[in-house]
Coordinates of C-alpha atoms and ligand atoms in Angstrom, one line a residue:
X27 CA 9.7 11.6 22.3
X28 CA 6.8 12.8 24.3
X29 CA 3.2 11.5 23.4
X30 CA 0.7 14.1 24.4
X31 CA -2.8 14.2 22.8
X32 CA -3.7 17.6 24.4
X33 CA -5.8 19.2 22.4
X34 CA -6.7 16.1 20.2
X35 CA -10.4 15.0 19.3
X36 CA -11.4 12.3 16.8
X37 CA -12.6 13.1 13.7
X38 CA -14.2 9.6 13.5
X39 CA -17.8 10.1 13.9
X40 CA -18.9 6.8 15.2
X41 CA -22.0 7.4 15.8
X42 CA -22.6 9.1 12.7
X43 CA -20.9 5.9 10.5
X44 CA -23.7 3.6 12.5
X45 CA -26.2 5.5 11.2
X46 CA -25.8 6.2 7.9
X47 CA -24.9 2.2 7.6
X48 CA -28.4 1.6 8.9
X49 CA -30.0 5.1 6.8
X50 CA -29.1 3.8 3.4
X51 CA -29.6 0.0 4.0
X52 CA -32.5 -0.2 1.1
X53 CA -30.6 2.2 -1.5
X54 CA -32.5 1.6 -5.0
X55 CA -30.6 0.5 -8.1
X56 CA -31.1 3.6 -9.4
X57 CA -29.3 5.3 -6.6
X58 CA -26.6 2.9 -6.5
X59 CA -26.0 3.6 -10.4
X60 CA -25.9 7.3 -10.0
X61 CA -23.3 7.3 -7.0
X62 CA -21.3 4.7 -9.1
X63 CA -21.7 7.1 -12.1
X64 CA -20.7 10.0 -9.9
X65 CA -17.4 8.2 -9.3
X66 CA -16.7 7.4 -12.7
X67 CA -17.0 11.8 -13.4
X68 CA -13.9 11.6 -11.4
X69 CA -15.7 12.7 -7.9
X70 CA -15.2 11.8 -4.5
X71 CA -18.2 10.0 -2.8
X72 CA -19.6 11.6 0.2
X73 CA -20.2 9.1 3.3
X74 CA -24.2 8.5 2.8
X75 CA -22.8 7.5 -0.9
X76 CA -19.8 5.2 0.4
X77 CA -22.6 3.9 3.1
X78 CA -25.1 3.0 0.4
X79 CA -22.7 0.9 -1.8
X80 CA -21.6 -0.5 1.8
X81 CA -25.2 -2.0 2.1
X82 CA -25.7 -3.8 -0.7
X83 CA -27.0 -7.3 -0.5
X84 CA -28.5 -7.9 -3.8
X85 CA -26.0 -9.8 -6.2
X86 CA -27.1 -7.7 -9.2
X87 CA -26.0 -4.7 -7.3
X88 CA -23.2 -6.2 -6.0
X89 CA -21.8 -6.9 -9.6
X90 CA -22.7 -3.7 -10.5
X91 CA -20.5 -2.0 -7.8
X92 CA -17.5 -4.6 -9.3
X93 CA -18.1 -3.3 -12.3
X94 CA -17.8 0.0 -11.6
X95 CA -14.8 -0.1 -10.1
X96 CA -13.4 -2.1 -13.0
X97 CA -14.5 0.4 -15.5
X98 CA -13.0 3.3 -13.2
X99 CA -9.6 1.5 -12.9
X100 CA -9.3 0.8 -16.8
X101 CA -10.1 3.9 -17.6
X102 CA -8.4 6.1 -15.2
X103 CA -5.2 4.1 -14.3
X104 CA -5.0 2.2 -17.4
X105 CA -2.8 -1.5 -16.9
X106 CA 0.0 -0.5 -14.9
X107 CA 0.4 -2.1 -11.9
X108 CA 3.4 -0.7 -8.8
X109 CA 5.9 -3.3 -7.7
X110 CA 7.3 -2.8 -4.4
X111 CA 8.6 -5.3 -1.1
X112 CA 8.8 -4.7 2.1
X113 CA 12.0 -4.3 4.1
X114 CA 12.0 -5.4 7.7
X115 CA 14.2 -4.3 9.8
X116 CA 13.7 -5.1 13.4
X117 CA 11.2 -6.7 15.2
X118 CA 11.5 -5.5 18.7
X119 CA 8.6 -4.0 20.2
X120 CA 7.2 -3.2 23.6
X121 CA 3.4 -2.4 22.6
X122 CA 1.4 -5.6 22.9
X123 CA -1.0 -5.4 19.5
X124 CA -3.5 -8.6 20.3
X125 CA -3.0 -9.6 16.5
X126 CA 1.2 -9.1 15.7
X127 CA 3.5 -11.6 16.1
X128 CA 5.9 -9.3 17.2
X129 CA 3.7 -7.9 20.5
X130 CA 5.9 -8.1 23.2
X131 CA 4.1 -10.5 25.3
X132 CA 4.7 -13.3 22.5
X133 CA 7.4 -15.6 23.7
X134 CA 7.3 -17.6 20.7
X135 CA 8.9 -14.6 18.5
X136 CA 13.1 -14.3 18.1
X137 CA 14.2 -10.8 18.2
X138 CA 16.1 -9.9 15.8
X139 CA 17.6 -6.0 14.4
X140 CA 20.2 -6.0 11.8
X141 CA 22.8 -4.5 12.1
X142 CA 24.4 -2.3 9.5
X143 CA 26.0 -4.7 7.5
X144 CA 22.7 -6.7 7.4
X145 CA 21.6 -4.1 6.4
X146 CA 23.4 -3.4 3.4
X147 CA 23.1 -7.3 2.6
X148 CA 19.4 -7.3 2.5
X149 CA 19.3 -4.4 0.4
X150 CA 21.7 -5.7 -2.3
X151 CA 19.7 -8.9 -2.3
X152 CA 16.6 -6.9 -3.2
X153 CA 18.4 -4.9 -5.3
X154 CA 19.9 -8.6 -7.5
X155 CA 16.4 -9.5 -8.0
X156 CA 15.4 -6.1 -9.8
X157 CA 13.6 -4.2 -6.7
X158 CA 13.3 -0.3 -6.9
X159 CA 10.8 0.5 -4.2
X160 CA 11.3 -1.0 -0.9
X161 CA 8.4 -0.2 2.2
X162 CA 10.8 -0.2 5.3
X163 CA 9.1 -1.9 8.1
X164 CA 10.1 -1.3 11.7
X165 CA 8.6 -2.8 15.4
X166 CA 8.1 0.3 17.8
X167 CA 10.8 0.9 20.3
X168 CA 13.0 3.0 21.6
X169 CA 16.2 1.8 19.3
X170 CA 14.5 2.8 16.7
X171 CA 13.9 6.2 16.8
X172 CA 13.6 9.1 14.2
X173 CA 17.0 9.7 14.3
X174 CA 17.6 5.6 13.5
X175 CA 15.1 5.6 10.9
X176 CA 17.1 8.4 8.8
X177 CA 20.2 7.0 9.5
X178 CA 18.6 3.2 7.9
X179 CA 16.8 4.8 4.9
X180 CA 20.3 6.6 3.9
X181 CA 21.4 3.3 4.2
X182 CA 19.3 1.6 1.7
X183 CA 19.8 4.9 -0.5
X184 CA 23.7 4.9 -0.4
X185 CA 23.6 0.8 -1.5
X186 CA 24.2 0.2 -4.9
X187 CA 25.1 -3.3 -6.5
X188 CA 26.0 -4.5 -10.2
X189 CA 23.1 -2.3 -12.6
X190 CA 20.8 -1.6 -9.7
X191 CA 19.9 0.7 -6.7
X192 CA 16.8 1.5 -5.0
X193 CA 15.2 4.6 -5.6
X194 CA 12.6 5.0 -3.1
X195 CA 12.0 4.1 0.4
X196 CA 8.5 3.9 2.2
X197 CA 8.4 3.8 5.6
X198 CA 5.7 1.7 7.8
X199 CA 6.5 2.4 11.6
X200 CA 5.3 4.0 14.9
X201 CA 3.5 7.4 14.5
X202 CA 6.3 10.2 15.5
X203 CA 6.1 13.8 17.0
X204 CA 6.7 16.5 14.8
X205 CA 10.1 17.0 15.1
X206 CA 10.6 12.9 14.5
X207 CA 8.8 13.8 11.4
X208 CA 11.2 16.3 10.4
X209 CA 14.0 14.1 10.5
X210 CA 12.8 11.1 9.1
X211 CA 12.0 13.4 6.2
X212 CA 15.2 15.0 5.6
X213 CA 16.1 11.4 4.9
X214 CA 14.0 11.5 1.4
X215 CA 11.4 9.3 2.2
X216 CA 8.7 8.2 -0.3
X217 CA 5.1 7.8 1.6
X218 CA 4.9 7.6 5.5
X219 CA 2.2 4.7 6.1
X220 CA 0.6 4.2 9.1
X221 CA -2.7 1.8 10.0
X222 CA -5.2 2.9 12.5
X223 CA -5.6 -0.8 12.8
X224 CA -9.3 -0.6 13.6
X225 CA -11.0 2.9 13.7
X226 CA -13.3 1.8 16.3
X227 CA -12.0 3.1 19.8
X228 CA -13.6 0.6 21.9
X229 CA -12.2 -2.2 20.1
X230 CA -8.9 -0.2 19.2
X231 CA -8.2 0.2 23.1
X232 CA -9.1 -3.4 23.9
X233 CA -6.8 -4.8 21.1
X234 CA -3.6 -2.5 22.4
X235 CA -3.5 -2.8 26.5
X236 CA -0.2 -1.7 26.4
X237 CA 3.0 0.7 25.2
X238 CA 2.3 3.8 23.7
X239 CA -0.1 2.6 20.3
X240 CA -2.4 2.0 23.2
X241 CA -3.5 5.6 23.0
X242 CA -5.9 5.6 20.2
X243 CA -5.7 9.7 19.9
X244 CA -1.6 9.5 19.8
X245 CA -2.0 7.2 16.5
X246 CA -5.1 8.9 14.9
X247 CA -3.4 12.5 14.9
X248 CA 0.0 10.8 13.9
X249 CA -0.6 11.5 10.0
X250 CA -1.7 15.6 11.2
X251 CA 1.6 16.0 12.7
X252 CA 3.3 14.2 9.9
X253 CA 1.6 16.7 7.5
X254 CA 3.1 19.8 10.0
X255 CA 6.0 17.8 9.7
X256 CA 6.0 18.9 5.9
X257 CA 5.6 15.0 5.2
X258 CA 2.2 15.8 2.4
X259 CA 3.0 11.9 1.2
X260 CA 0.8 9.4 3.6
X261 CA -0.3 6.1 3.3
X262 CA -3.6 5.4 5.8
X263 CA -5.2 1.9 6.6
X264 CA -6.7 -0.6 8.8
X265 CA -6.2 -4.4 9.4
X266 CA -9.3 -5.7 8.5
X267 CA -11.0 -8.8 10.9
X268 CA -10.7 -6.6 14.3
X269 CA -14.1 -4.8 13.4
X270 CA -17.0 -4.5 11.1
X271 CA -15.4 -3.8 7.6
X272 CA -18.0 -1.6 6.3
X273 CA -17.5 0.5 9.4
X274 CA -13.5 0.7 9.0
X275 CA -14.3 1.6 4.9
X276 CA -16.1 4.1 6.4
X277 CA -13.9 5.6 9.3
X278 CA -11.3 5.1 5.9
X279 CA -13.4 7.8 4.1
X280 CA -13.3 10.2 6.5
X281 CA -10.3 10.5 7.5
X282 CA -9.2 10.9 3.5
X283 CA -11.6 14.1 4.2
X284 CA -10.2 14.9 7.2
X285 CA -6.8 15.6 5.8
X286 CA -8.2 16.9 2.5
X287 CA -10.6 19.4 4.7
X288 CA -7.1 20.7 7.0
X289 CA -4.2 20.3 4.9
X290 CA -5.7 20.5 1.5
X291 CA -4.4 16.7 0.1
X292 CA -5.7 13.7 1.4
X293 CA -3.5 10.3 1.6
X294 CA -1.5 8.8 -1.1
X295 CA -2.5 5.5 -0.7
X296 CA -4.5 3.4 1.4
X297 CA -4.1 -0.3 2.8
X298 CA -7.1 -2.8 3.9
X299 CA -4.8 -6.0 5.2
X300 CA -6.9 -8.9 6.5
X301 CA -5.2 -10.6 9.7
X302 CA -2.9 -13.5 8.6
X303 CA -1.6 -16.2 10.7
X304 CA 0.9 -15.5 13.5
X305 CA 3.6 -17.2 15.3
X306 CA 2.2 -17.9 19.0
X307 CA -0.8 -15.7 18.3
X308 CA -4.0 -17.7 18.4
X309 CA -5.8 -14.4 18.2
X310 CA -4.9 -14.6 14.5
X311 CA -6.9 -17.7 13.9
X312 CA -10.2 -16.9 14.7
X313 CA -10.6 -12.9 13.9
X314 CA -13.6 -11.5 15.9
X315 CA -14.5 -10.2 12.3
X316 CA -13.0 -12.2 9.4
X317 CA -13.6 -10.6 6.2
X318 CA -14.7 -13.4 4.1
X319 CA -13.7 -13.6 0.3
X320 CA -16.6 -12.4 -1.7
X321 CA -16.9 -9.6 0.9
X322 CA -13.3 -8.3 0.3
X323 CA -14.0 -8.0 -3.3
X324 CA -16.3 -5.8 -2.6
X325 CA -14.3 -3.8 -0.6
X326 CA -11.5 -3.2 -2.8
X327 CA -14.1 -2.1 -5.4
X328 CA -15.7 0.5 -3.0
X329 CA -12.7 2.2 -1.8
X330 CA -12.1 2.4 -5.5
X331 CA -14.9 4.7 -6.4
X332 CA -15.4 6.4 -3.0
X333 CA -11.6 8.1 -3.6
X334 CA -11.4 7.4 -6.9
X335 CA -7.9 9.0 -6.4
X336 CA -6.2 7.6 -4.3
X337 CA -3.1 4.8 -4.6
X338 CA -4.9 1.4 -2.9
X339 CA -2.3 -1.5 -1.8
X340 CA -2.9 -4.7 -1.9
X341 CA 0.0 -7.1 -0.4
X342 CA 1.1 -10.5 -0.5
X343 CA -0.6 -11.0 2.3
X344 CA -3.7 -12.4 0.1
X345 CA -3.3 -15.4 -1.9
X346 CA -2.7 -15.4 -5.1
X347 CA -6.0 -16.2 -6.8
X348 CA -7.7 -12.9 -4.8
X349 CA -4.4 -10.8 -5.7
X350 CA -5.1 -12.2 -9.5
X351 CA -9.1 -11.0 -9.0
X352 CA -9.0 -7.9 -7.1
X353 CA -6.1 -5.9 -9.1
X354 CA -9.0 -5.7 -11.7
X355 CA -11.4 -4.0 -9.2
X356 CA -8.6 -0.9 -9.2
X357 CA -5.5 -2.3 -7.0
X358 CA -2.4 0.5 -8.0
X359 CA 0.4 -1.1 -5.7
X360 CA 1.4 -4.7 -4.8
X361 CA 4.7 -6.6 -3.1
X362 CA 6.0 -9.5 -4.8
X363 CA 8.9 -11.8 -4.0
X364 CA 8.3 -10.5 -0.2
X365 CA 9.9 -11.8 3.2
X366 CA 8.7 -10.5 6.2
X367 CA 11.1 -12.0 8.4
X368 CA 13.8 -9.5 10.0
X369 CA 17.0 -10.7 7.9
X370 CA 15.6 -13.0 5.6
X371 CA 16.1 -12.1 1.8
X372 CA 19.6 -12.4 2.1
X373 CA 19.7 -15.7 4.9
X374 CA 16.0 -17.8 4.9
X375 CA 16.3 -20.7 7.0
X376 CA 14.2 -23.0 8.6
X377 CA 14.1 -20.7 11.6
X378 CA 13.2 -17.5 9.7
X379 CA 9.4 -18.1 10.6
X380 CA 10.3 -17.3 14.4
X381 CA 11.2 -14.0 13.3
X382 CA 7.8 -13.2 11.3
X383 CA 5.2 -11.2 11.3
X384 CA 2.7 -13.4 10.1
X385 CA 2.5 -15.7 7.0
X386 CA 2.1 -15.1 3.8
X387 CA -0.4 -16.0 1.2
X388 CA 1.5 -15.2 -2.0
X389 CA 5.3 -16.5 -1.7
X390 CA 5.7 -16.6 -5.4
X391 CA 9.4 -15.2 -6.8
X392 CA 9.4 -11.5 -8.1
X393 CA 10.0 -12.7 -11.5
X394 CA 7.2 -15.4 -11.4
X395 CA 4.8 -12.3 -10.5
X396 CA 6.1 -10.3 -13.0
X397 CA 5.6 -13.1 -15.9
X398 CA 2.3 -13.7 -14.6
X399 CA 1.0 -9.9 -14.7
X400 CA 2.6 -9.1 -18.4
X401 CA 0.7 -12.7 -19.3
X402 CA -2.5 -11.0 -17.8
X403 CA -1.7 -7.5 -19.8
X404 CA -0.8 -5.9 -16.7
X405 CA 2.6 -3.8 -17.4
X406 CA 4.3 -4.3 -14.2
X407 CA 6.2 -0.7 -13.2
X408 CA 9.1 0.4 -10.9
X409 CA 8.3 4.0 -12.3
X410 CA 9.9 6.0 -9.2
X411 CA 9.9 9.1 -11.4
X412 CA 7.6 11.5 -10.1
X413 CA 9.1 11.7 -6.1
X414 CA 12.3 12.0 -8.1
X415 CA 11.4 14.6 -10.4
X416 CA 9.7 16.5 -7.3
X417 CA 6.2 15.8 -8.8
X418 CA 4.4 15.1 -5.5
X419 CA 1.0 14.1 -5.5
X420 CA 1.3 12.2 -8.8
X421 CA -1.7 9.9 -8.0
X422 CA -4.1 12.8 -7.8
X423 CA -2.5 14.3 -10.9
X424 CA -2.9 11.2 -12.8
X425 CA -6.7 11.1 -11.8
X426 CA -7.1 14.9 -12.1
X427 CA -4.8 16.2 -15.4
X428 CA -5.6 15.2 -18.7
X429 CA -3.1 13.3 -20.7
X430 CA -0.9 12.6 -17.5
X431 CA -0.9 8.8 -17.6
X432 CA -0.1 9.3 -21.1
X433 CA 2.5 11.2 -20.8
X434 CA 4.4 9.8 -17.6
X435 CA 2.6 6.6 -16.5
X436 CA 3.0 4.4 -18.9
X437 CA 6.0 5.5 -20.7
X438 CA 7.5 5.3 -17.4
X439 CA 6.5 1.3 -16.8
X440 CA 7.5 0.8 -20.0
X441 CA 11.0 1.7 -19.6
X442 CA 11.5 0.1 -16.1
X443 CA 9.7 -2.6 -17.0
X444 CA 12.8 -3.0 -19.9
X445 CA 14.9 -2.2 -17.7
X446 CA 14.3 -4.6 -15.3
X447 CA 13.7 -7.4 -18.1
X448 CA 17.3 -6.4 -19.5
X449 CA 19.3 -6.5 -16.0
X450 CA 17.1 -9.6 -13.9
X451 CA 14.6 -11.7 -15.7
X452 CA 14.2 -15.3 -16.8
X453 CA 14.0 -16.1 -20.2
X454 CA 10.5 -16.4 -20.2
X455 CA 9.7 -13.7 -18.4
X456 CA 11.5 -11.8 -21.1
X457 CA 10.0 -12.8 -24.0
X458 CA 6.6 -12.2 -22.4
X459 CA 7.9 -9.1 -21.6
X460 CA 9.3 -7.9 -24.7
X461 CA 6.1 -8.6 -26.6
X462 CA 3.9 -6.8 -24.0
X463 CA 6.0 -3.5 -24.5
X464 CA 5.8 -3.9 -28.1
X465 CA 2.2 -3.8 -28.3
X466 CA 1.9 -1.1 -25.8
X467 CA 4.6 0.9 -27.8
X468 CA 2.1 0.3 -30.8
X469 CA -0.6 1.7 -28.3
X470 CA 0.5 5.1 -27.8
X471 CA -1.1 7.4 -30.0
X472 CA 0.9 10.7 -29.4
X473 CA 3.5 9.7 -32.7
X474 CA 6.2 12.1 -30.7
X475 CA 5.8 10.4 -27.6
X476 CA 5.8 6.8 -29.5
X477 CA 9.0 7.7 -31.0
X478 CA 11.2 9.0 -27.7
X479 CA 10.0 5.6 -26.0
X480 CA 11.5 4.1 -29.1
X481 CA 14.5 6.0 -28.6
X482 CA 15.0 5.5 -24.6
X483 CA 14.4 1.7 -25.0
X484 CA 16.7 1.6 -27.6
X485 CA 18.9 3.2 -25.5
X486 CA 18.6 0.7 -22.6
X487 CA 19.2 -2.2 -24.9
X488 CA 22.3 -0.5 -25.5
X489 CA 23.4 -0.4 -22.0
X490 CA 21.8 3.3 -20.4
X491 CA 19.7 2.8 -17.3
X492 CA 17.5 4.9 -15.5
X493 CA 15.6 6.4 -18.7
X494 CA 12.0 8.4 -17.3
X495 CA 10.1 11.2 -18.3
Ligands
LIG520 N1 5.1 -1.2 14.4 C1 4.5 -0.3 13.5 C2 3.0 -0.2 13.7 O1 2.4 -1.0 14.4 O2 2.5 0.7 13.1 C3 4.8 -0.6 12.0 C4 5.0 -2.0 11.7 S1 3.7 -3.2 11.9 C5 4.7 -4.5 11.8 C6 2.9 -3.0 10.3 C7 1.4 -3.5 10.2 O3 1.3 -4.9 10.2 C8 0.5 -3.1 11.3 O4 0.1 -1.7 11.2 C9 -0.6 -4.1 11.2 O5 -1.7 -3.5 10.5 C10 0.0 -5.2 10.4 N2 -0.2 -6.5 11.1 C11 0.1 -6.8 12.3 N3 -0.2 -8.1 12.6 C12 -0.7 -8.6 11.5 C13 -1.2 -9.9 11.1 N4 -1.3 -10.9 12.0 N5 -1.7 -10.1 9.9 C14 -1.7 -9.1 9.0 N6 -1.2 -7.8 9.2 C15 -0.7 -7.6 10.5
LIG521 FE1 4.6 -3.8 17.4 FE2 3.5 -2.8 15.2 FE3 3.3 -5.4 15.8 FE4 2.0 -3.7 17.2 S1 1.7 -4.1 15.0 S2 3.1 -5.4 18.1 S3 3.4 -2.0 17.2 S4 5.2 -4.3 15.3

């Protein structure tokens, strides 16, 4: 692969961003109602907007702005709330990312790819528990190339065990050329997520001396040569403690209009991680700039209504009583029952944290999360329906076309989340379970619609699987 940016300018506006943070500093409550009001209409928010929510200090407004976000997420996006896990599969690397456990420079980390029969065991492990959705998770180097990444994916794809297979595969891995892009696609990939890390190219190039993510230009233009890759499915993010949040939030918002404004669909979904602990990586305990608690709240809650559109991921990365707060504030996606060491769902030992990214703040069980969201109301989904029904861009059509979460959404988590409470859950889990979906069934208005759900459960109590709309 040859990395050239010829050609490539950032579409980051720094200078701009700096300004408007300091422009709309004072924003009146009135003003912050109307933006939050534009939101809730079901528009985008333009950057002075995003900037003036970002410069709140007054609690009042504050709660306003969590608010807001909570009413756009229940009305929108209703209570159903993604399941995936990541899926790590090597940990080699030669860039040298300040913050990563895996940089090459850290002596403390044990390398470790698996090989294709470690493969296969990991995935069936996922698979046992009741996993559909896996994010595959990949160090950068020269092993694993496009060409690897396909062959890995139809791996995963071509694994079935007992009731269960998984039917889509993200990918999270180094930015690609165009023709990479190409082949990793032909695999059937789900989204293609990259992190810009931090958005700020000062900091960015200070943070990544070495290997090719040190070229800030090479990793900002990797999602426009995904998109000429034919790849329109694209996760964007940043790790957030390497910079000022508010600034990345914003650098976030434009580059969802930077690929809106050249390729006419902006990202599927977007991440915000905070730095965790790392093997060997005292970086990681002191961030330059830690996002505190109350101040991630907020976050979440303004990338909510400034693309009230858009997928937002929140992973086990964050302990449990922020994962509880923030899914309320619009959260669409989250891991549960996660390892993030290379090889460990399938062989944990007491050495597995050598081979780590980081540690994690939520290490509860799949089924433990699962109990606890249908105890909240939340319907926990594995719908994987629309990729496989060739409905692409089913977040914006959710947001945008009347009567689609009606008519896919949540009939859809309904009948994976039976499905999954038939094949893998506890006894508990399933009575919880059983009486969520009975009250949702109860919910749906649409009397045709009530009764096909009626049917296609039935029909998985009987023994069918894979029932979607
Ligand atoms: N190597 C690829 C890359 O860098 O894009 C993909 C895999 S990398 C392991 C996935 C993400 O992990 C990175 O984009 C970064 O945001 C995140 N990450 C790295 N170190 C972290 C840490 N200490 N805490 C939380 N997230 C971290
Ligand atoms: Fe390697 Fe990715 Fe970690 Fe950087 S963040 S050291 S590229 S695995």
């Amino acid at each position: 692969m040859k990395i050239s940016i010829e050609g490539v300018k950032s579409f980051i506006p720094e200078a701009t961003i700096e300004t408007l943070l300091e422009q709309e500093k004072n924003a009146s409550k009135e003003r912050i109602r109307d933006i939050i009001q534009k939101s809730l209409d079901k528009n985008r928010l333009d950057p002075d907007e995003t900037a003036a929510l970002l410069s709140v200090k007054d609690p009042e407004l504050r709660q306003m702005i969590l608010d807001g976000a909570r009413k756009l997420k229940e009305t929108i996006y209703g209570n159903r709330i993604v399941l995936f896990a990541p899926l790590y599969i090597g940990n080699e690397c030669i860039n040298d990312c300040t913050y990563c456990g895996f940089r090459i420079s850290n002596t403390e980390c044990e390398r470790k790819t698996l090989t294709q029969q470690e493969l296969i065991e990991e995935t069936k492990a996922l698979v046992d528990v009741g996993h559909k959705r896996l994010i595959m998770v990949y160090g950068e180097h020269p092993k694993y190339d496009a060409q690897y990444i396909k062959d890995t994916v139809e791996t995963v794809y071509n694994t079935k065990h007992g009731n269960g297979e998984i039917r889509r595969v993200n990918i999270n891995a180094a930015p690609l050329d165009v023709e990479g892009f190409r082949t990793v696609k032909s695999a059937g990939i789900g989204t293609y997520q990259i992190f810009q890390e931090t958005y700020h190219q000062k900091t960015y190039e200070k943070l990544h001396p070495r290997g090719p993510k040190s070229s800030y230009l090479w990793r900002l233009d990797g999602l426009d040569r995904a998109m000429e890759a034919g790849i329109d499915d694209l996760g964007i993010g940043a790790l957030m403690g390497l910079y000022d949040w508010r600034f990345e939030v914003m650098s976030l918002l434009y580059h969802t209009i930077h690929l809106e404004d050249k390729f006419g669909v902006g990202p599927h979904t977007i991440s915000f991680p905070r730095i965790e602990p790392a093997i060997g990586t005292d970086f990681t305990l002191h961030p330059p700039y830690q996002v505190q608690d109350e101040d991630f709240k907020l976050l979440v809650a303004i990338l909510r209504l400034s693309v009230p559109y858009t997928g937002l991921i929140l992973t086990a990365r964050e302990p449990i009583d922020i994962r509880n707060e923030v899914l309320n504030y619009g959260v669409s996606q989250i891991d549960a029952g996660s390892s993030i060491g290379v090889g460990d769902y399938s062989h944990k030992d007491e050495e597995s944290r050598k081979k780590s990214q980081f540690v994690l703040g939520d290490t509860r069980s799949l089924d433990d999360v699962i109990f606890e969201l249908a105890d909240h109301g939340f319907i926990p989904s594995f719908c994987t329906s629309c990729y496989r029904a060739g409905r692409t861009g089913e977040h914006f059509m959710e947001f945008a076309v009347p009567g689609f979460v009606k008519r896919f959404c949540t009939p859809n988590a309904l009948l994976t989340f039976a499905e999954y409470l038939y094949d893998y859950s506890s006894k508990r889990t399933l009575d919880a379970g059983l009486k969520l979906i009975d009250f949702e069934v109860g919910r749906i208005e649409d009397e045709n619609m009530k009764e096909s759900v009626i049917e296609k459960l039935e029909n998985l109590k009987g023994g069918e699987r894979d029932q979607f709309y």
